[in-house]
PDB file of C-alpha atoms in Angstrom:
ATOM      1  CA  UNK A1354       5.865  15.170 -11.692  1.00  0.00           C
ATOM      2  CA  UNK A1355       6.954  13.559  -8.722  1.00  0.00           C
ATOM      3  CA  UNK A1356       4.081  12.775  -6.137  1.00  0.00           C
ATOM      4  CA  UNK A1357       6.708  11.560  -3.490  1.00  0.00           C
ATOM      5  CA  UNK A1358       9.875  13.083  -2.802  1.00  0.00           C
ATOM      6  CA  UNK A1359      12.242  11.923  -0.005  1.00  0.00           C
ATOM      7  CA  UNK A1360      15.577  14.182   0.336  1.00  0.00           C
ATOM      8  CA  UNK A1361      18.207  13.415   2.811  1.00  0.00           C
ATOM      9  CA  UNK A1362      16.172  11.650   5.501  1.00  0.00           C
ATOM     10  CA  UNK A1363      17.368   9.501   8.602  1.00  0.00           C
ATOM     11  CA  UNK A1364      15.339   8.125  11.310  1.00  0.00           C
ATOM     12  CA  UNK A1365      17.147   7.822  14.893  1.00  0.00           C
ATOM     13  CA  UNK A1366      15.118   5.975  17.753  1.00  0.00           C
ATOM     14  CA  UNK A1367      16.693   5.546  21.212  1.00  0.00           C
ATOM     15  CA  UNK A1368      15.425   2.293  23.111  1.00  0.00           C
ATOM     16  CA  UNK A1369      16.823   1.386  26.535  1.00  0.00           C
ATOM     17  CA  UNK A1370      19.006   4.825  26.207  1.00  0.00           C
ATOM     18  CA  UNK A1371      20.763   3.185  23.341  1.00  0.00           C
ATOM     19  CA  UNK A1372      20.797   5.329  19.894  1.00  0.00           C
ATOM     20  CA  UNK A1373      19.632   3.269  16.808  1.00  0.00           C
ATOM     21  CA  UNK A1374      19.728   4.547  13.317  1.00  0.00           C
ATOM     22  CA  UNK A1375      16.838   2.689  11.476  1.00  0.00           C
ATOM     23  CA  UNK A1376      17.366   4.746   8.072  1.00  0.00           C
ATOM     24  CA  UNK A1377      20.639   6.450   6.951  1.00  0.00           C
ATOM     25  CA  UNK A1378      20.774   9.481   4.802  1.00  0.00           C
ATOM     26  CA  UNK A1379      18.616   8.235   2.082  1.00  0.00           C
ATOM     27  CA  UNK A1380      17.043  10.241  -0.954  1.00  0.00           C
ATOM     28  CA  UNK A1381      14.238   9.281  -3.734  1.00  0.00           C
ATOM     29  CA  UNK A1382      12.006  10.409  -5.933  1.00  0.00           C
ATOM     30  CA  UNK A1383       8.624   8.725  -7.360  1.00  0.00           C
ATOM     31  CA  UNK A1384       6.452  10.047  -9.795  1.00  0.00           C
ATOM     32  CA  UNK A1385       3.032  10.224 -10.669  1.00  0.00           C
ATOM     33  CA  UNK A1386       1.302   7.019 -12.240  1.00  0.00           C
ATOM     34  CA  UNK A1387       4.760   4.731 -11.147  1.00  0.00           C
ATOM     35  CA  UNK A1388       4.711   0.721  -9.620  1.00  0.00           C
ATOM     36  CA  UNK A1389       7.677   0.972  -7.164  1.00  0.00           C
ATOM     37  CA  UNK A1390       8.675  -1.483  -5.010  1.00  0.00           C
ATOM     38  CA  UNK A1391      10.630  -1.141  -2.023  1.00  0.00           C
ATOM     39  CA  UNK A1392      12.502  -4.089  -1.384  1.00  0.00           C
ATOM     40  CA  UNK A1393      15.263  -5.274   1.264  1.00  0.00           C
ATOM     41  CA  UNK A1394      15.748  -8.091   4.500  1.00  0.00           C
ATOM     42  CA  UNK A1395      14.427  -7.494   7.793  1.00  0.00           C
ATOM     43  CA  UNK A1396      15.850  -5.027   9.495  1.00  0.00           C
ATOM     44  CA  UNK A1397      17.042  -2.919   6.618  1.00  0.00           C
ATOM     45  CA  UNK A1398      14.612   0.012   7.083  1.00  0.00           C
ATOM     46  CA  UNK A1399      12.278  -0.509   4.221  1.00  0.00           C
ATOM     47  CA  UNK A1400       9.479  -0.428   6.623  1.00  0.00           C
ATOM     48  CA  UNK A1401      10.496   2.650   8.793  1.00  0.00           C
ATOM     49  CA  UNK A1402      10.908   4.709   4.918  1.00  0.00           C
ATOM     50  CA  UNK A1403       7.250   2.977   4.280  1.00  0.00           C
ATOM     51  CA  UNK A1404       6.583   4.505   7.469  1.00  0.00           C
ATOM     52  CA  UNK A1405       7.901   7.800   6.791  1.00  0.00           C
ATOM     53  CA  UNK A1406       6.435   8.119   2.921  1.00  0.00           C
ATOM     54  CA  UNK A1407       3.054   7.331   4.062  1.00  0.00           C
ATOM     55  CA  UNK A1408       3.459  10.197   6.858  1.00  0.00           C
ATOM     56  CA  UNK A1409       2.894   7.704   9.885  1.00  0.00           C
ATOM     57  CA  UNK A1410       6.515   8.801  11.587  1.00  0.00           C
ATOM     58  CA  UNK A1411       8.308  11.817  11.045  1.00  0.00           C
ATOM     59  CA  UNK A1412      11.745  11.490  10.235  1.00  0.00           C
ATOM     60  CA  UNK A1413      14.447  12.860  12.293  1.00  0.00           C
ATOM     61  CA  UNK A1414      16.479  14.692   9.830  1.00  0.00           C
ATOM     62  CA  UNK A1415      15.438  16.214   6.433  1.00  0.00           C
ATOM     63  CA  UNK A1416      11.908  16.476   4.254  1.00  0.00           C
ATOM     64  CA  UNK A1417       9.267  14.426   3.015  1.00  0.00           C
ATOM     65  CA  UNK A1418       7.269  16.462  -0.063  1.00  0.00           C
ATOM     66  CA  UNK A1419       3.796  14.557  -0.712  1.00  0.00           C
ATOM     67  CA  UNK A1420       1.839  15.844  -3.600  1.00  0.00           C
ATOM     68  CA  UNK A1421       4.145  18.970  -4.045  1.00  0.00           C
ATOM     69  CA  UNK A1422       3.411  19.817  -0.137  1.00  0.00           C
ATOM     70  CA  UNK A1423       6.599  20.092   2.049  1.00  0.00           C
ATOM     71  CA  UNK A1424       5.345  18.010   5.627  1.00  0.00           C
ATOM     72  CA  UNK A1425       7.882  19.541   7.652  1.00  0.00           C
ATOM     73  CA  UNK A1426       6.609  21.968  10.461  1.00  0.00           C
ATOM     74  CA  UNK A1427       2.371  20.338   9.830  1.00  0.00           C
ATOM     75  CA  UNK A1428       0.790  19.703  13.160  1.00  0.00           C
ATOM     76  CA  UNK A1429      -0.602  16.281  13.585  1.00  0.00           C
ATOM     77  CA  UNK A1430      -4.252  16.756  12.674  1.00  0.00           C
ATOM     78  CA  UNK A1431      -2.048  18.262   9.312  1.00  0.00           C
ATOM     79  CA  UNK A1432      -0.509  14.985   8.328  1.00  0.00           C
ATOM     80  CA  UNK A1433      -3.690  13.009   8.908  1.00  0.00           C
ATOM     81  CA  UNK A1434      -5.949  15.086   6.678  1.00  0.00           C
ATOM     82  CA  UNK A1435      -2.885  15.079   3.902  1.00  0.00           C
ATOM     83  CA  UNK A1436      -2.604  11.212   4.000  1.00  0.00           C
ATOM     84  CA  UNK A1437      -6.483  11.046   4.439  1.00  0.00           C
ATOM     85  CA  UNK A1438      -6.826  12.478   1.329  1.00  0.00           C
ATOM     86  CA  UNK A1439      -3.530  11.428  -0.585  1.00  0.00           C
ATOM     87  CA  UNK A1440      -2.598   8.390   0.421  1.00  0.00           C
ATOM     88  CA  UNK A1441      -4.337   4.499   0.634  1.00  0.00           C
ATOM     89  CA  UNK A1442      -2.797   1.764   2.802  1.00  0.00           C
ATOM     90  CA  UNK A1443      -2.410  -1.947   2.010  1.00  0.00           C
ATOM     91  CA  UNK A1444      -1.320  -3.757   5.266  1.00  0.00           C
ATOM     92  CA  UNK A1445       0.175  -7.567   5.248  1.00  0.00           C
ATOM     93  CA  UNK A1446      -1.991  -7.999   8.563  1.00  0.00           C
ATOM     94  CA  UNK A1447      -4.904  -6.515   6.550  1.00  0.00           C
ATOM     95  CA  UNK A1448      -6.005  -4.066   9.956  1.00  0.00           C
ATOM     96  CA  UNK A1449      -9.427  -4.838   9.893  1.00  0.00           C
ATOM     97  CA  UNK A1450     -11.914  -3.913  12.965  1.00  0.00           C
ATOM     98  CA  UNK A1451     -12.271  -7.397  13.656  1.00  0.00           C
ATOM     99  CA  UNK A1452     -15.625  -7.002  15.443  1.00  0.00           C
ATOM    100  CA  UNK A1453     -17.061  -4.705  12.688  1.00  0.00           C
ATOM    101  CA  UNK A1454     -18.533  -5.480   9.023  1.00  0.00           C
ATOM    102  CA  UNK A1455     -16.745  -5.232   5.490  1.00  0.00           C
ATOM    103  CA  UNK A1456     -18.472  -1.753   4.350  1.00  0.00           C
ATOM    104  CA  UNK A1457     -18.402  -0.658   7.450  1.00  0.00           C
ATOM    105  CA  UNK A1458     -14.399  -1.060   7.974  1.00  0.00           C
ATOM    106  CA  UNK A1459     -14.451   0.215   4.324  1.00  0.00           C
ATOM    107  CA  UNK A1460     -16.400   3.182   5.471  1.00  0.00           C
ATOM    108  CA  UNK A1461     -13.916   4.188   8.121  1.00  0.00           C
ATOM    109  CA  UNK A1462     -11.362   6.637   6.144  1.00  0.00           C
ATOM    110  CA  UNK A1463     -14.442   8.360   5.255  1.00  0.00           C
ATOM    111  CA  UNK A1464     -15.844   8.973   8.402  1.00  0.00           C
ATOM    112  CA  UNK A1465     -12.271  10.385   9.572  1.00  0.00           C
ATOM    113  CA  UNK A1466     -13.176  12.430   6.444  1.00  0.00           C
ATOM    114  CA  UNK A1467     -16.286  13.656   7.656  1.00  0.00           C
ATOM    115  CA  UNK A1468     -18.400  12.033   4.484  1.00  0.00           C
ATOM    116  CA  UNK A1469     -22.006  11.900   4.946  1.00  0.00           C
ATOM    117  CA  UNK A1470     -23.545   8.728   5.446  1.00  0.00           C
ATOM    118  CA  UNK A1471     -25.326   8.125   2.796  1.00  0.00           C
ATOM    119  CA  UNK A1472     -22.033   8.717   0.649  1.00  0.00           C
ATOM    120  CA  UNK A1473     -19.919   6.513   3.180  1.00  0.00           C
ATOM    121  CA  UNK A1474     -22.288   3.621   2.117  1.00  0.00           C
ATOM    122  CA  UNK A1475     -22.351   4.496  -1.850  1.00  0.00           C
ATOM    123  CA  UNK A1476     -18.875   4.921  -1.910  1.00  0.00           C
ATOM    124  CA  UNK A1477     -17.839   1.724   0.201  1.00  0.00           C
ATOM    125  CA  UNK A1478     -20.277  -0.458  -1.753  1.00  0.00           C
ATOM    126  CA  UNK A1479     -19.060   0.514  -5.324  1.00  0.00           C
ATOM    127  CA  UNK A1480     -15.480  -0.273  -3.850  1.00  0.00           C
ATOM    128  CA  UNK A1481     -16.031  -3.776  -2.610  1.00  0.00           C
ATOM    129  CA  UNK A1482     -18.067  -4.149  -5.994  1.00  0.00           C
ATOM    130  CA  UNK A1483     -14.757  -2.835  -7.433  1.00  0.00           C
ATOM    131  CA  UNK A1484     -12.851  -5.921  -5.317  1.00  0.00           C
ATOM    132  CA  UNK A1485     -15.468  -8.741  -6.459  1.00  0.00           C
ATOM    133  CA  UNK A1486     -17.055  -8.543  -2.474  1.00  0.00           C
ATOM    134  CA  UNK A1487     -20.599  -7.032  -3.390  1.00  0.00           C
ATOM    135  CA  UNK A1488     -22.032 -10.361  -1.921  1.00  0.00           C
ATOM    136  CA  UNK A1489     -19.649  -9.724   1.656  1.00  0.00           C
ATOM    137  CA  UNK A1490     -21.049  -6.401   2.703  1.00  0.00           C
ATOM    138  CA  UNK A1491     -22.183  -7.379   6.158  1.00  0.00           C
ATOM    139  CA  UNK A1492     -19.555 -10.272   6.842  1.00  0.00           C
ATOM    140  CA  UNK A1493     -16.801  -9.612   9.575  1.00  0.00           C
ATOM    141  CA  UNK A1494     -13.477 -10.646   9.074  1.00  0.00           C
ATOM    142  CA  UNK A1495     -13.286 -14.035  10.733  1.00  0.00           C
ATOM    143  CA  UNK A1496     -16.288 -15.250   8.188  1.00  0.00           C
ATOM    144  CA  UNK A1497     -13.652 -14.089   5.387  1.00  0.00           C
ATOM    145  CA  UNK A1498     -10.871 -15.818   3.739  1.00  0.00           C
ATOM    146  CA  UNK A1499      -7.008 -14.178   4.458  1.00  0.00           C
ATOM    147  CA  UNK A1500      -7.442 -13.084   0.060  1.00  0.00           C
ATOM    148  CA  UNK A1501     -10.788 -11.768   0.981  1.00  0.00           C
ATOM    149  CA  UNK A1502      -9.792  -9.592   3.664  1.00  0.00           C
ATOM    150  CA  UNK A1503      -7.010  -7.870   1.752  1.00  0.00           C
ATOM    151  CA  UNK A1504      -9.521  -7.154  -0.760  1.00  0.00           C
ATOM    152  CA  UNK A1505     -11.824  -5.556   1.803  1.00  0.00           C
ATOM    153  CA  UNK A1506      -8.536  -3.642   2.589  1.00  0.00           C
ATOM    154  CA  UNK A1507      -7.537  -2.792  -0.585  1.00  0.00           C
ATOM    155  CA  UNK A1508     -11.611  -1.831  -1.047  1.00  0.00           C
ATOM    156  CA  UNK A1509     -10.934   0.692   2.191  1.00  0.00           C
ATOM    157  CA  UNK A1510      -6.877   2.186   0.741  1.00  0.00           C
ATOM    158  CA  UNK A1511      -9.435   2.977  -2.323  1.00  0.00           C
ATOM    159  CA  UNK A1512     -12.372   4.334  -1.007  1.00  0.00           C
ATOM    160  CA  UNK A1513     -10.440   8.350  -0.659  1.00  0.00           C
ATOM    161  CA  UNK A1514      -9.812   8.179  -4.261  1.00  0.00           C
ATOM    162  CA  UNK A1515      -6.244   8.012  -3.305  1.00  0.00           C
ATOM    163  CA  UNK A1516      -3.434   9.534  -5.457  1.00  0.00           C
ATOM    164  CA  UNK A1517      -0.891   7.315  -4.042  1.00  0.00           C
ATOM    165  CA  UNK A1518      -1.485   3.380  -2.550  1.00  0.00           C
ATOM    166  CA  UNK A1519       1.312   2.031   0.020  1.00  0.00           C
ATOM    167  CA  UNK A1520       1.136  -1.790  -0.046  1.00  0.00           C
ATOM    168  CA  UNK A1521       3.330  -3.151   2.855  1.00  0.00           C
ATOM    169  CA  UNK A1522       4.155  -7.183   2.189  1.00  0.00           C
ATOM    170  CA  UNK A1523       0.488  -6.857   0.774  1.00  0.00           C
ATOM    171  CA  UNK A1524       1.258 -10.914   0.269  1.00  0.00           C
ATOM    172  CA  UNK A1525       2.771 -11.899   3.005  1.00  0.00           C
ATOM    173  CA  UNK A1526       0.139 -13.402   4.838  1.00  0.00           C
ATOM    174  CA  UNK A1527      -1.904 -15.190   1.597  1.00  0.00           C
ATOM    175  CA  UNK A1528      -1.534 -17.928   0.100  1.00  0.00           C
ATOM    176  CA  UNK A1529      -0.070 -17.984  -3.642  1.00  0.00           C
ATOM    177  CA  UNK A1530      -3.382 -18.021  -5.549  1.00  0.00           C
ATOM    178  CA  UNK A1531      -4.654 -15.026  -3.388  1.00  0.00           C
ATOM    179  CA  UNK A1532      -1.581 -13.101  -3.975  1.00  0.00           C
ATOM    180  CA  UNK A1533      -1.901 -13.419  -7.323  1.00  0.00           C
ATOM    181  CA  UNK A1534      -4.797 -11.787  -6.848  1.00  0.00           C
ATOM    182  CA  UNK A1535      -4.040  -9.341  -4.814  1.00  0.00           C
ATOM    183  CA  UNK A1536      -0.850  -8.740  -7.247  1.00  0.00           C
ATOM    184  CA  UNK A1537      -3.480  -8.512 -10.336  1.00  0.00           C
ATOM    185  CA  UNK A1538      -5.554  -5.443  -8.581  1.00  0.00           C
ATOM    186  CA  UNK A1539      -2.186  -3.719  -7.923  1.00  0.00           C
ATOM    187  CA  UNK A1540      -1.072  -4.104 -11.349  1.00  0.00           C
ATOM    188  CA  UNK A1541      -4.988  -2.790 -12.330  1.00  0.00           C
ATOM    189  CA  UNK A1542      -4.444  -0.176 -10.086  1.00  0.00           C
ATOM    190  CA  UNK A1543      -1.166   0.709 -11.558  1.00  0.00           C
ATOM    191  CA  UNK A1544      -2.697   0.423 -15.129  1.00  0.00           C
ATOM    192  CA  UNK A1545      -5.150   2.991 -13.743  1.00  0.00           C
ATOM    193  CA  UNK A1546      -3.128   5.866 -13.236  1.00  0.00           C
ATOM    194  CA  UNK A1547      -2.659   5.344 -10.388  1.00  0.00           C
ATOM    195  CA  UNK A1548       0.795   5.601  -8.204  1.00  0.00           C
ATOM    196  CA  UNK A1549       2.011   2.554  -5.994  1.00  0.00           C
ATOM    197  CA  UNK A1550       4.371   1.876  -3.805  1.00  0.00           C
ATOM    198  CA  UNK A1551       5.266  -1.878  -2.325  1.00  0.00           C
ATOM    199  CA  UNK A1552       7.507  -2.423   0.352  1.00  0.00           C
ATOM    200  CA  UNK A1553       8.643  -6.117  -0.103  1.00  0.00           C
ATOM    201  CA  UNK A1554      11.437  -8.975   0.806  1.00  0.00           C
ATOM    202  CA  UNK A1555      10.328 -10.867  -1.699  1.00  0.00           C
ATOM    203  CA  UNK A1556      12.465 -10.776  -4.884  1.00  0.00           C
ATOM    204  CA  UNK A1557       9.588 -12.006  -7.024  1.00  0.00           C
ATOM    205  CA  UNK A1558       7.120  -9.952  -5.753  1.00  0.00           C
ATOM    206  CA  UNK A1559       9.078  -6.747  -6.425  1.00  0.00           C
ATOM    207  CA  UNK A1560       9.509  -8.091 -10.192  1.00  0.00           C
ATOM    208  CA  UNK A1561       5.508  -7.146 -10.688  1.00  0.00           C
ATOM    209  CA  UNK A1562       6.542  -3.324 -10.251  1.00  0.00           C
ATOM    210  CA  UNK A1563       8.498  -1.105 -13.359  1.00  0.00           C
ATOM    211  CA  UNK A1564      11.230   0.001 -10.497  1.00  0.00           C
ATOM    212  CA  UNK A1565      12.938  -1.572  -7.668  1.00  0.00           C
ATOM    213  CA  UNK A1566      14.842   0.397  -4.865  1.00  0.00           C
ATOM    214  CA  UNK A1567      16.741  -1.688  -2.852  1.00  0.00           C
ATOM    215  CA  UNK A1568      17.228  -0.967   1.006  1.00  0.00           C
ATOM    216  CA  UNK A1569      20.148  -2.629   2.594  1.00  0.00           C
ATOM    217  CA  UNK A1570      21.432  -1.558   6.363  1.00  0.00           C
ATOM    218  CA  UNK A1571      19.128   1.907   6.098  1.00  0.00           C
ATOM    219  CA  UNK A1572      20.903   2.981   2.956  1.00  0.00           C
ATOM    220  CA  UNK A1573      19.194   3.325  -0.678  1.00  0.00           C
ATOM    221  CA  UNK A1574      21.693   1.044  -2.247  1.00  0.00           C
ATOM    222  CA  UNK A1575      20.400   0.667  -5.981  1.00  0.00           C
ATOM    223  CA  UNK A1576      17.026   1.932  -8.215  1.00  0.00           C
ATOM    224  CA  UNK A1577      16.841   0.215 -11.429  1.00  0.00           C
ATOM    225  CA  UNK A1578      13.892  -0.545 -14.068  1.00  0.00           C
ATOM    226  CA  UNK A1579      12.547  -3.711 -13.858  1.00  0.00           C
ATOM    227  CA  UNK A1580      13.516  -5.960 -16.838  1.00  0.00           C
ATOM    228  CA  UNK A1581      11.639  -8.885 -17.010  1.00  0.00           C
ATOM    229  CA  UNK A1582       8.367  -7.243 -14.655  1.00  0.00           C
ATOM    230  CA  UNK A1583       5.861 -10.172 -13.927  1.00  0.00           C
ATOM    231  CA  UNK A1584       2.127  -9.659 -15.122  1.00  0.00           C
ATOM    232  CA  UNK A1585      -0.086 -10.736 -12.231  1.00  0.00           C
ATOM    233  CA  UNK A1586      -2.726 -11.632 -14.840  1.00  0.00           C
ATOM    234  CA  UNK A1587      -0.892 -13.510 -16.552  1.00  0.00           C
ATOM    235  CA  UNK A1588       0.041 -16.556 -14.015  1.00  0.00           C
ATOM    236  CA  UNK A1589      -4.048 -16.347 -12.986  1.00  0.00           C
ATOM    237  CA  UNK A1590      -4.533 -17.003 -17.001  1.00  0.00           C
ATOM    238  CA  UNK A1591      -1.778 -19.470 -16.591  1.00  0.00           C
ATOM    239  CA  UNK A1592      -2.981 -21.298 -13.519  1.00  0.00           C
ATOM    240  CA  UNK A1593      -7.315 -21.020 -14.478  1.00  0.00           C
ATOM    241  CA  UNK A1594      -5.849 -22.594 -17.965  1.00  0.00           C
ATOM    242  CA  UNK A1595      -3.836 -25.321 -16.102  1.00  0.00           C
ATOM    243  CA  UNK A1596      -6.841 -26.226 -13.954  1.00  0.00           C
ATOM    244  CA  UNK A1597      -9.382 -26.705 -16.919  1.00  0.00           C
ATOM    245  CA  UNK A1598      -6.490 -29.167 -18.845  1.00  0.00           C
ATOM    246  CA  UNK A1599      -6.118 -30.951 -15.455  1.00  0.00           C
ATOM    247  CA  UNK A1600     -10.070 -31.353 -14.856  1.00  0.00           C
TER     248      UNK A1600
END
């Protein structure tokens, strides 16, 4: 069953009274419980189709299908309840209230929600207990590490129950040990039943899904099954076994 469907959709801005055509005629099709990754060089609009899946823009021509539900024609207030409910994001600049706590940015798709509070806090806690940040509840973002707050947003894509988690360059701003990890609870999430989506430009992080569609100049130009797929848990074995022969 597919839980994403893209058919025939472009995306036209015009800046400066100039037309631009971020995404060309494209069409795809993910189904339920899949690791895709999204992968292509700046500019090639993997981001604006991120964009578009997740139901953040609209796309100029043709239909996005979400859970079986066509978008077209759904007021604003439509989408957000349907992504709400369907959808968790994974940013590379994690979007954390910088000036707020870890449960209580955790706690914010919920309130949108209209959860009760003494769910919103249940709920939040279990899912930084679910990220190994039990012990950060009431830390803000600056007193975490760049790997802890993409756990506290991975903790807050979760915290809906999400069908469907979009990671955009969920790495990108970590260093290699902490994307590991962040890899490993993708892969867990994956293993799950979960469906997920990464939009990427890195070649080796797109080898840790089972598909990669490749984006080149707003055209899907391949989808193939991934090979060789990396197991996130594997290099952490790897590397936690390196250490203890080292020390």
């Amino acid at each position: 069953m597919s839980v994403l469907e893209v058919r025939g959709i472009s995306r036209t801005y015009t800046l400066d009274g100039i037309e631009v055509q971020a995404l060309g005629h494209a069409d795809l099709s993910i189904e339920e419980g899949e690791m895709v990754a999204i992968i292509g060089p700046s500019g090639s609009g993997k981001s604006t189709l991120m964009h578009i899946i997740g139901l953040l823009d609209q796309p100029s021509t043709g239909e996005v299908i979400v859970e079986g539900q066509d978008t077209a024609g759904l007021t604003q207030d439509q989408l957000s309840m349907l992504r709400n409910k369907h959808i968790g994001f994974v940013f590379q600049s994690f979007n954390l209230l910088a000036k707020t706590s870890a449960i209580a940015n955790v706690e914010l798709p919920m309130v949108y929600a209209g959860v009760p509070t003494a769910d919103r806090t249940r709920r939040a806690k279990a899912a930084l207990e679910r990220v190994g940040l039990e012990h950060r509840l009431q830390n803000h973002p600056n007193q975490l590490s760049g790997g802890q707050q993409q756990r506290v947003a991975i903790a807050r894509a979760l915290v809906n129950d999400p069908a469907i988690v979009l990671a955009d360059e969920p790495t990108g701003n970590l260093d290699s040990k902490s994307g590991v990890e962040v890899m490993t609870m993708l892969q867990e999430l994956h293993a799950e039943g979960r469906t997920v989506v990464l939009v990427t430009h890195d070649g080796r992080i797109a080898q840790h899904a089972e598909r990669i569609i490749r984006i080149a100049d707003g055209l899907v130009v391949s989808d193939e099954r991934v090979e060789n797929r990396i197991f996130a848990s594997d290099e952490l074995a790897r590397a936690r076994s390196e250490k203890e022969v080292a020390a």
